[in-house]
mmCIF file of C-alpha atoms in Angstrom:
data_model
loop_
_atom_site.group_PDB
_atom_site.id
_atom_site.type_symbol
_atom_site.label_atom_id
_atom_site.label_comp_id
_atom_site.label_asym_id
_atom_site.label_seq_id
_atom_site.Cartn_x
_atom_site.Cartn_y
_atom_site.Cartn_z
ATOM 1 C CA UNK A 7 5.834 31.069 -7.462
ATOM 2 C CA UNK A 8 8.880 30.773 -10.164
ATOM 3 C CA UNK A 9 9.280 28.009 -12.326
ATOM 4 C CA UNK A 10 10.958 24.983 -12.313
ATOM 5 C CA UNK A 11 14.512 26.303 -12.425
ATOM 6 C CA UNK A 12 15.981 23.148 -14.049
ATOM 7 C CA UNK A 13 13.539 23.944 -17.011
ATOM 8 C CA UNK A 14 14.984 27.413 -17.454
ATOM 9 C CA UNK A 15 17.679 28.877 -19.710
ATOM 10 C CA UNK A 16 19.294 32.299 -20.039
ATOM 11 C CA UNK A 17 17.207 32.530 -23.233
ATOM 12 C CA UNK A 18 14.478 33.360 -21.237
ATOM 13 C CA UNK A 19 15.297 36.280 -20.411
ATOM 14 C CA UNK A 20 15.228 37.841 -23.824
ATOM 15 C CA UNK A 21 18.401 39.190 -26.295
ATOM 16 C CA UNK A 22 20.355 42.141 -26.509
ATOM 17 C CA UNK A 23 22.888 43.509 -29.876
ATOM 18 C CA UNK A 24 26.652 43.837 -28.125
ATOM 19 C CA UNK A 25 27.612 45.897 -31.456
ATOM 20 C CA UNK A 26 26.590 42.754 -34.227
ATOM 21 C CA UNK A 27 27.079 40.380 -31.660
ATOM 22 C CA UNK A 28 23.887 38.772 -29.784
ATOM 23 C CA UNK A 29 23.862 38.054 -26.426
ATOM 24 C CA UNK A 30 21.586 36.431 -23.765
ATOM 25 C CA UNK A 31 20.301 39.094 -21.471
ATOM 26 C CA UNK A 32 21.276 36.516 -18.411
ATOM 27 C CA UNK A 33 24.968 35.938 -18.472
ATOM 28 C CA UNK A 34 28.099 35.009 -16.143
ATOM 29 C CA UNK A 35 30.752 37.036 -14.151
ATOM 30 C CA UNK A 36 34.017 35.079 -13.754
ATOM 31 C CA UNK A 37 35.407 37.191 -10.846
ATOM 32 C CA UNK A 38 34.366 34.765 -8.402
ATOM 33 C CA UNK A 39 35.981 31.228 -9.854
ATOM 34 C CA UNK A 40 39.648 31.915 -8.805
ATOM 35 C CA UNK A 41 39.066 32.208 -5.521
ATOM 36 C CA UNK A 42 37.031 31.283 -2.396
ATOM 37 C CA UNK A 43 35.631 34.099 -0.662
ATOM 38 C CA UNK A 44 36.462 37.516 -0.680
ATOM 39 C CA UNK A 45 37.573 38.205 -4.191
ATOM 40 C CA UNK A 46 41.130 39.514 -4.810
ATOM 41 C CA UNK A 47 42.629 38.376 -1.261
ATOM 42 C CA UNK A 48 45.393 36.083 -0.586
ATOM 43 C CA UNK A 49 42.567 33.246 0.220
ATOM 44 C CA UNK A 50 42.531 30.040 -0.828
ATOM 45 C CA UNK A 51 42.215 29.245 -4.200
ATOM 46 C CA UNK A 52 38.909 27.540 -5.789
ATOM 47 C CA UNK A 53 38.497 23.848 -6.725
ATOM 48 C CA UNK A 54 39.714 23.808 -10.141
ATOM 49 C CA UNK A 55 37.416 21.223 -11.329
ATOM 50 C CA UNK A 56 34.282 22.625 -9.937
ATOM 51 C CA UNK A 57 35.177 26.192 -11.498
ATOM 52 C CA UNK A 58 35.396 24.132 -14.366
ATOM 53 C CA UNK A 59 31.923 22.310 -14.370
ATOM 54 C CA UNK A 60 30.642 25.832 -13.618
ATOM 55 C CA UNK A 61 31.765 27.111 -16.466
ATOM 56 C CA UNK A 62 30.226 24.455 -18.772
ATOM 57 C CA UNK A 63 27.246 24.265 -17.012
ATOM 58 C CA UNK A 64 26.595 27.788 -17.699
ATOM 59 C CA UNK A 65 26.757 27.341 -21.683
ATOM 60 C CA UNK A 66 24.617 24.322 -21.447
ATOM 61 C CA UNK A 67 21.916 26.565 -19.743
ATOM 62 C CA UNK A 68 22.472 29.123 -22.442
ATOM 63 C CA UNK A 69 24.876 31.501 -21.163
ATOM 64 C CA UNK A 70 26.407 32.872 -23.834
ATOM 65 C CA UNK A 71 28.362 36.426 -22.315
ATOM 66 C CA UNK A 72 30.820 35.894 -19.895
ATOM 67 C CA UNK A 73 32.367 38.535 -18.292
ATOM 68 C CA UNK A 74 36.339 38.039 -17.174
ATOM 69 C CA UNK A 75 39.466 39.704 -16.886
ATOM 70 C CA UNK A 76 43.216 38.721 -16.625
ATOM 71 C CA UNK A 77 43.418 40.638 -13.005
ATOM 72 C CA UNK A 78 40.808 38.092 -11.771
ATOM 73 C CA UNK A 79 43.363 35.531 -10.478
ATOM 74 C CA UNK A 80 44.315 33.607 -6.902
ATOM 75 C CA UNK A 81 47.656 31.933 -6.573
ATOM 76 C CA UNK A 82 46.584 28.767 -8.269
ATOM 77 C CA UNK A 83 43.711 30.133 -10.071
ATOM 78 C CA UNK A 84 43.115 32.211 -13.381
ATOM 79 C CA UNK A 85 39.879 32.604 -14.873
ATOM 80 C CA UNK A 86 40.501 33.456 -17.897
ATOM 81 C CA UNK A 87 42.648 30.079 -17.994
ATOM 82 C CA UNK A 88 39.925 28.170 -16.350
ATOM 83 C CA UNK A 89 37.283 29.889 -19.277
ATOM 84 C CA UNK A 90 39.650 28.059 -21.733
ATOM 85 C CA UNK A 91 40.459 24.966 -20.371
ATOM 86 C CA UNK A 92 36.384 24.902 -19.568
ATOM 87 C CA UNK A 93 35.133 26.108 -23.294
ATOM 88 C CA UNK A 94 37.584 25.867 -25.857
ATOM 89 C CA UNK A 95 37.188 25.146 -28.879
ATOM 90 C CA UNK A 96 34.409 28.027 -28.142
ATOM 91 C CA UNK A 97 30.692 27.966 -29.508
ATOM 92 C CA UNK A 98 30.331 30.280 -32.297
ATOM 93 C CA UNK A 99 27.904 32.417 -30.214
ATOM 94 C CA UNK A 100 29.948 32.941 -27.162
ATOM 95 C CA UNK A 101 30.894 36.539 -26.167
ATOM 96 C CA UNK A 102 33.484 37.284 -23.724
ATOM 97 C CA UNK A 103 33.682 40.453 -22.579
ATOM 98 C CA UNK A 104 37.069 41.441 -20.714
ATOM 99 C CA UNK A 105 38.404 44.912 -19.375
ATOM 100 C CA UNK A 106 41.408 45.959 -19.032
ATOM 101 C CA UNK A 107 43.309 49.281 -17.410
ATOM 102 C CA UNK A 108 43.907 47.943 -14.467
ATOM 103 C CA UNK A 109 46.508 44.907 -13.686
ATOM 104 C CA UNK A 110 47.579 42.991 -10.453
ATOM 105 C CA UNK A 111 51.827 41.769 -10.173
ATOM 106 C CA UNK A 112 52.412 38.323 -8.561
ATOM 107 C CA UNK A 113 51.531 39.128 -5.550
ATOM 108 C CA UNK A 114 48.360 40.681 -6.164
ATOM 109 C CA UNK A 115 49.356 44.043 -6.136
ATOM 110 C CA UNK A 116 47.378 46.410 -7.904
ATOM 111 C CA UNK A 117 49.014 48.471 -10.983
ATOM 112 C CA UNK A 118 47.190 50.981 -13.415
ATOM 113 C CA UNK A 119 48.743 50.985 -17.322
ATOM 114 C CA UNK A 120 49.456 53.973 -19.034
ATOM 115 C CA UNK A 121 47.763 54.258 -22.435
ATOM 116 C CA UNK A 122 51.004 52.494 -24.117
ATOM 117 C CA UNK A 123 50.587 49.457 -22.107
ATOM 118 C CA UNK A 124 47.490 48.422 -22.755
ATOM 119 C CA UNK A 125 48.458 46.780 -26.016
ATOM 120 C CA UNK A 126 50.231 44.806 -23.277
ATOM 121 C CA UNK A 127 47.356 43.371 -21.277
ATOM 122 C CA UNK A 128 45.300 42.765 -24.698
ATOM 123 C CA UNK A 129 47.866 40.447 -25.842
ATOM 124 C CA UNK A 130 47.731 38.891 -22.251
ATOM 125 C CA UNK A 131 43.856 38.326 -22.728
ATOM 126 C CA UNK A 132 44.175 37.101 -25.808
ATOM 127 C CA UNK A 133 46.686 34.740 -24.866
ATOM 128 C CA UNK A 134 45.562 33.391 -21.828
ATOM 129 C CA UNK A 135 42.033 32.559 -23.539
ATOM 130 C CA UNK A 136 43.572 31.299 -26.566
ATOM 131 C CA UNK A 137 41.673 33.884 -29.433
ATOM 132 C CA UNK A 138 42.889 35.771 -31.971
ATOM 133 C CA UNK A 139 41.260 38.660 -30.968
ATOM 134 C CA UNK A 140 38.602 40.087 -28.070
ATOM 135 C CA UNK A 141 34.796 40.163 -28.651
ATOM 136 C CA UNK A 142 34.132 43.092 -26.329
ATOM 137 C CA UNK A 143 37.037 45.178 -24.284
ATOM 138 C CA UNK A 144 36.434 47.622 -21.464
ATOM 139 C CA UNK A 145 38.228 50.238 -20.272
ATOM 140 C CA UNK A 146 37.963 50.165 -16.590
ATOM 141 C CA UNK A 147 38.236 53.069 -14.890
ATOM 142 C CA UNK A 148 39.896 53.789 -11.345
ATOM 143 C CA UNK A 149 37.557 54.748 -8.915
ATOM 144 C CA UNK A 150 39.912 58.170 -7.906
ATOM 145 C CA UNK A 151 39.644 59.113 -11.807
ATOM 146 C CA UNK A 152 35.938 59.258 -13.059
ATOM 147 C CA UNK A 153 36.347 63.305 -13.587
ATOM 148 C CA UNK A 154 39.663 62.772 -15.589
ATOM 149 C CA UNK A 155 40.274 62.445 -19.344
ATOM 150 C CA UNK A 156 40.050 59.129 -20.987
ATOM 151 C CA UNK A 157 41.109 60.113 -24.631
ATOM 152 C CA UNK A 158 44.612 58.768 -24.161
ATOM 153 C CA UNK A 159 43.955 55.155 -23.057
ATOM 154 C CA UNK A 160 40.614 55.170 -25.278
ATOM 155 C CA UNK A 161 42.066 55.765 -28.430
ATOM 156 C CA UNK A 162 45.014 53.178 -27.973
ATOM 157 C CA UNK A 163 42.176 50.795 -27.355
ATOM 158 C CA UNK A 164 40.361 51.948 -30.626
ATOM 159 C CA UNK A 165 44.009 51.566 -32.287
ATOM 160 C CA UNK A 166 43.617 47.871 -31.381
ATOM 161 C CA UNK A 167 40.068 48.094 -32.656
ATOM 162 C CA UNK A 168 41.275 49.036 -36.039
ATOM 163 C CA UNK A 169 44.421 46.303 -35.641
ATOM 164 C CA UNK A 170 41.788 44.005 -35.736
ATOM 165 C CA UNK A 171 42.636 42.894 -32.118
ATOM 166 C CA UNK A 172 39.359 43.802 -30.580
ATOM 167 C CA UNK A 173 35.850 43.501 -31.877
ATOM 168 C CA UNK A 174 33.684 46.263 -30.173
ATOM 169 C CA UNK A 175 34.693 48.379 -27.288
ATOM 170 C CA UNK A 176 33.022 49.271 -23.819
ATOM 171 C CA UNK A 177 33.786 51.177 -20.849
ATOM 172 C CA UNK A 178 33.325 50.348 -16.971
ATOM 173 C CA UNK A 179 33.053 52.394 -13.861
ATOM 174 C CA UNK A 180 33.068 55.499 -15.631
ATOM 175 C CA UNK A 181 31.037 58.538 -15.771
ATOM 176 C CA UNK A 182 28.340 60.592 -18.548
ATOM 177 C CA UNK A 183 31.265 62.959 -19.653
ATOM 178 C CA UNK A 184 34.126 60.124 -20.526
ATOM 179 C CA UNK A 185 31.185 57.890 -22.243
ATOM 180 C CA UNK A 186 30.524 61.554 -24.193
ATOM 181 C CA UNK A 187 34.300 61.535 -24.692
ATOM 182 C CA UNK A 188 35.426 58.145 -25.650
ATOM 183 C CA UNK A 189 32.027 58.295 -28.033
ATOM 184 C CA UNK A 190 33.587 60.702 -29.949
ATOM 185 C CA UNK A 191 36.772 58.447 -30.545
ATOM 186 C CA UNK A 192 35.125 55.624 -31.569
ATOM 187 C CA UNK A 193 31.740 53.347 -31.023
ATOM 188 C CA UNK A 194 30.970 52.316 -27.251
ATOM 189 C CA UNK A 195 28.440 49.466 -26.724
ATOM 190 C CA UNK A 196 28.492 48.724 -23.848
ATOM 191 C CA UNK A 197 29.145 51.088 -20.029
ATOM 192 C CA UNK A 198 29.729 48.362 -16.915
ATOM 193 C CA UNK A 199 29.117 50.243 -13.506
ATOM 194 C CA UNK A 200 28.650 49.529 -10.232
ATOM 195 C CA UNK A 201 24.435 49.493 -9.962
ATOM 196 C CA UNK A 202 21.671 47.527 -8.154
ATOM 197 C CA UNK A 203 18.718 48.055 -5.910
ATOM 198 C CA UNK A 204 19.160 51.025 -3.640
ATOM 199 C CA UNK A 205 21.353 53.126 -6.313
ATOM 200 C CA UNK A 206 21.662 56.736 -6.362
ATOM 201 C CA UNK A 207 19.110 58.914 -8.814
ATOM 202 C CA UNK A 208 22.221 59.665 -10.934
ATOM 203 C CA UNK A 209 22.877 56.192 -11.235
ATOM 204 C CA UNK A 210 19.121 55.319 -12.643
ATOM 205 C CA UNK A 211 19.496 58.712 -14.776
ATOM 206 C CA UNK A 212 22.975 57.147 -16.572
ATOM 207 C CA UNK A 213 21.268 53.842 -17.116
ATOM 208 C CA UNK A 214 18.402 55.245 -18.741
ATOM 209 C CA UNK A 215 21.033 57.725 -20.884
ATOM 210 C CA UNK A 216 22.653 54.338 -21.951
ATOM 211 C CA UNK A 217 19.278 53.007 -23.240
ATOM 212 C CA UNK A 218 18.529 56.163 -24.881
ATOM 213 C CA UNK A 219 22.040 56.011 -26.933
ATOM 214 C CA UNK A 220 21.459 52.095 -27.686
ATOM 215 C CA UNK A 221 24.584 50.884 -25.406
ATOM 216 C CA UNK A 222 24.408 47.752 -23.146
ATOM 217 C CA UNK A 223 24.162 48.818 -19.356
ATOM 218 C CA UNK A 224 25.798 45.958 -17.319
ATOM 219 C CA UNK A 225 25.829 46.260 -13.851
ATOM 220 C CA UNK A 226 28.313 44.960 -11.307
ATOM 221 C CA UNK A 227 27.839 44.073 -7.882
ATOM 222 C CA UNK A 228 23.574 43.504 -8.861
ATOM 223 C CA UNK A 229 23.422 41.041 -6.207
ATOM 224 C CA UNK A 230 26.439 41.334 -3.855
ATOM 225 C CA UNK A 231 25.169 45.354 -3.665
ATOM 226 C CA UNK A 232 27.297 46.777 -0.822
ATOM 227 C CA UNK A 233 29.044 43.219 0.281
ATOM 228 C CA UNK A 234 30.965 44.456 -3.110
ATOM 229 C CA UNK A 235 34.479 41.739 -3.487
ATOM 230 C CA UNK A 236 33.149 39.979 -0.430
ATOM 231 C CA UNK A 237 29.640 38.939 -2.260
ATOM 232 C CA UNK A 238 26.451 39.111 -0.818
ATOM 233 C CA UNK A 239 25.462 39.953 2.281
ATOM 234 C CA UNK A 240 23.676 38.122 4.716
ATOM 235 C CA UNK A 241 21.139 40.721 5.649
ATOM 236 C CA UNK A 242 18.240 41.948 3.379
ATOM 237 C CA UNK A 243 15.652 45.066 3.202
ATOM 238 C CA UNK A 244 12.065 43.596 4.241
ATOM 239 C CA UNK A 245 11.643 44.656 0.433
ATOM 240 C CA UNK A 246 13.429 42.120 -1.204
ATOM 241 C CA UNK A 247 12.738 39.420 1.386
ATOM 242 C CA UNK A 248 8.550 40.247 1.046
ATOM 243 C CA UNK A 249 9.085 39.799 -2.593
ATOM 244 C CA UNK A 250 11.273 37.238 -2.273
ATOM 245 C CA UNK A 251 8.484 35.121 -0.575
ATOM 246 C CA UNK A 252 5.787 35.820 -2.458
ATOM 247 C CA UNK A 253 7.208 34.740 -5.571
ATOM 248 C CA UNK A 254 8.790 31.579 -3.658
ATOM 249 C CA UNK A 255 12.251 33.248 -5.202
ATOM 250 C CA UNK A 256 15.764 34.092 -3.708
ATOM 251 C CA UNK A 257 16.379 37.179 -2.780
ATOM 252 C CA UNK A 258 19.535 37.108 -4.942
ATOM 253 C CA UNK A 259 16.779 36.452 -7.544
ATOM 254 C CA UNK A 260 14.658 39.425 -6.890
ATOM 255 C CA UNK A 261 18.012 41.209 -7.367
ATOM 256 C CA UNK A 262 18.553 39.927 -9.944
ATOM 257 C CA UNK A 263 14.773 40.363 -11.880
ATOM 258 C CA UNK A 264 14.652 43.972 -10.422
ATOM 259 C CA UNK A 265 18.379 44.801 -12.535
ATOM 260 C CA UNK A 266 16.463 43.158 -15.476
ATOM 261 C CA UNK A 267 12.782 45.027 -15.262
ATOM 262 C CA UNK A 268 15.130 48.455 -15.283
ATOM 263 C CA UNK A 269 15.203 48.432 -20.059
ATOM 264 C CA UNK A 270 15.910 46.023 -22.080
ATOM 265 C CA UNK A 271 19.147 46.672 -22.782
ATOM 266 C CA UNK A 272 20.229 46.109 -19.473
ATOM 267 C CA UNK A 273 22.689 42.493 -19.022
ATOM 268 C CA UNK A 274 23.150 40.851 -16.044
ATOM 269 C CA UNK A 275 26.717 38.899 -15.157
ATOM 270 C CA UNK A 276 26.313 37.657 -11.972
ATOM 271 C CA UNK A 277 29.317 35.366 -10.814
ATOM 272 C CA UNK A 278 29.557 32.445 -8.870
ATOM 273 C CA UNK A 279 31.078 28.868 -8.386
ATOM 274 C CA UNK A 280 28.288 27.576 -7.129
ATOM 275 C CA UNK A 281 26.506 25.294 -9.475
ATOM 276 C CA UNK A 282 23.345 25.568 -7.681
ATOM 277 C CA UNK A 283 23.430 29.093 -7.546
ATOM 278 C CA UNK A 284 24.090 29.517 -11.114
ATOM 279 C CA UNK A 285 20.908 27.603 -12.141
ATOM 280 C CA UNK A 286 19.005 29.923 -9.591
ATOM 281 C CA UNK A 287 20.928 32.806 -10.914
ATOM 282 C CA UNK A 288 19.968 31.965 -14.592
ATOM 283 C CA UNK A 289 16.142 31.006 -13.248
ATOM 284 C CA UNK A 290 15.961 34.749 -12.109
ATOM 285 C CA UNK A 291 15.479 35.929 -15.953
ATOM 286 C CA UNK A 292 11.902 34.248 -16.095
ATOM 287 C CA UNK A 293 10.893 36.242 -12.395
ATOM 288 C CA UNK A 294 8.522 38.990 -13.470
ATOM 289 C CA UNK A 295 7.819 41.251 -11.221
ATOM 290 C CA UNK A 296 5.035 44.035 -10.729
ATOM 291 C CA UNK A 297 4.626 48.061 -10.846
ATOM 292 C CA UNK A 298 3.918 47.310 -7.028
ATOM 293 C CA UNK A 299 6.713 45.573 -6.895
ATOM 294 C CA UNK A 300 9.146 47.468 -8.223
ATOM 295 C CA UNK A 301 7.990 50.428 -6.633
ATOM 296 C CA UNK A 302 8.583 48.770 -3.247
ATOM 297 C CA UNK A 303 11.965 47.649 -3.532
ATOM 298 C CA UNK A 304 12.730 50.945 -4.686
ATOM 299 C CA UNK A 305 11.535 52.485 -2.018
#
């Protein structure tokens, strides 16, 4: 059985180093804050007061790693602006990770930055967050470009790191080959890729490779799975349901716990606009799965 969620903080999940920054392994993803329902659609904007309350509660629960992006916005809400309003002046130990590469115009249509446009995206994040530097910036790769060279884009970010606008660099939606290319240019502290129960063998191998290199692996859609931007699906595998029943936990907690069990370098960034789900997500950091349960979930 899981302990009372009200007594659990993010520190129970353990810590990892993003460069010289220490974070608890359970963090928070801001993608869902600006909007109700499926992310990146033209649906209803979220309740502003509730979103701010969720962010403040996350920090109260020991979350010190927040993942965001300037392209996380709805018609009336911006994730970065919500973070700024809720948490500035920022706690000394709070690490905010953002990503550049993609962008969205005011209508919500997607664009992709050229290398010389990345500085503008970095400055946009700085302005929205009210920071003089960004803790971690991930270069996000388009799904159709995971076999392309990243040298020019990553090199542009490395220059901004040298200029003091960025503290650490990471890669998102990337491949082992692109990671190697980036590391030849500048240090990489994290890889943020889609990963979760049911991922193919090559994804598991990449996760292990990052661990050997001392690079944090930060899965997205670890809870949502195939639901992706729409969120968790309403159907669950019998394996997940069985483990959840045995622990008195939710399927989402089992998925998060399984993710954290994949290695000490694995960080979780579950996102939610629901205060109750936030508490449950943080509590997942104490859920300990047996070797038999891990085998069952992997089968």
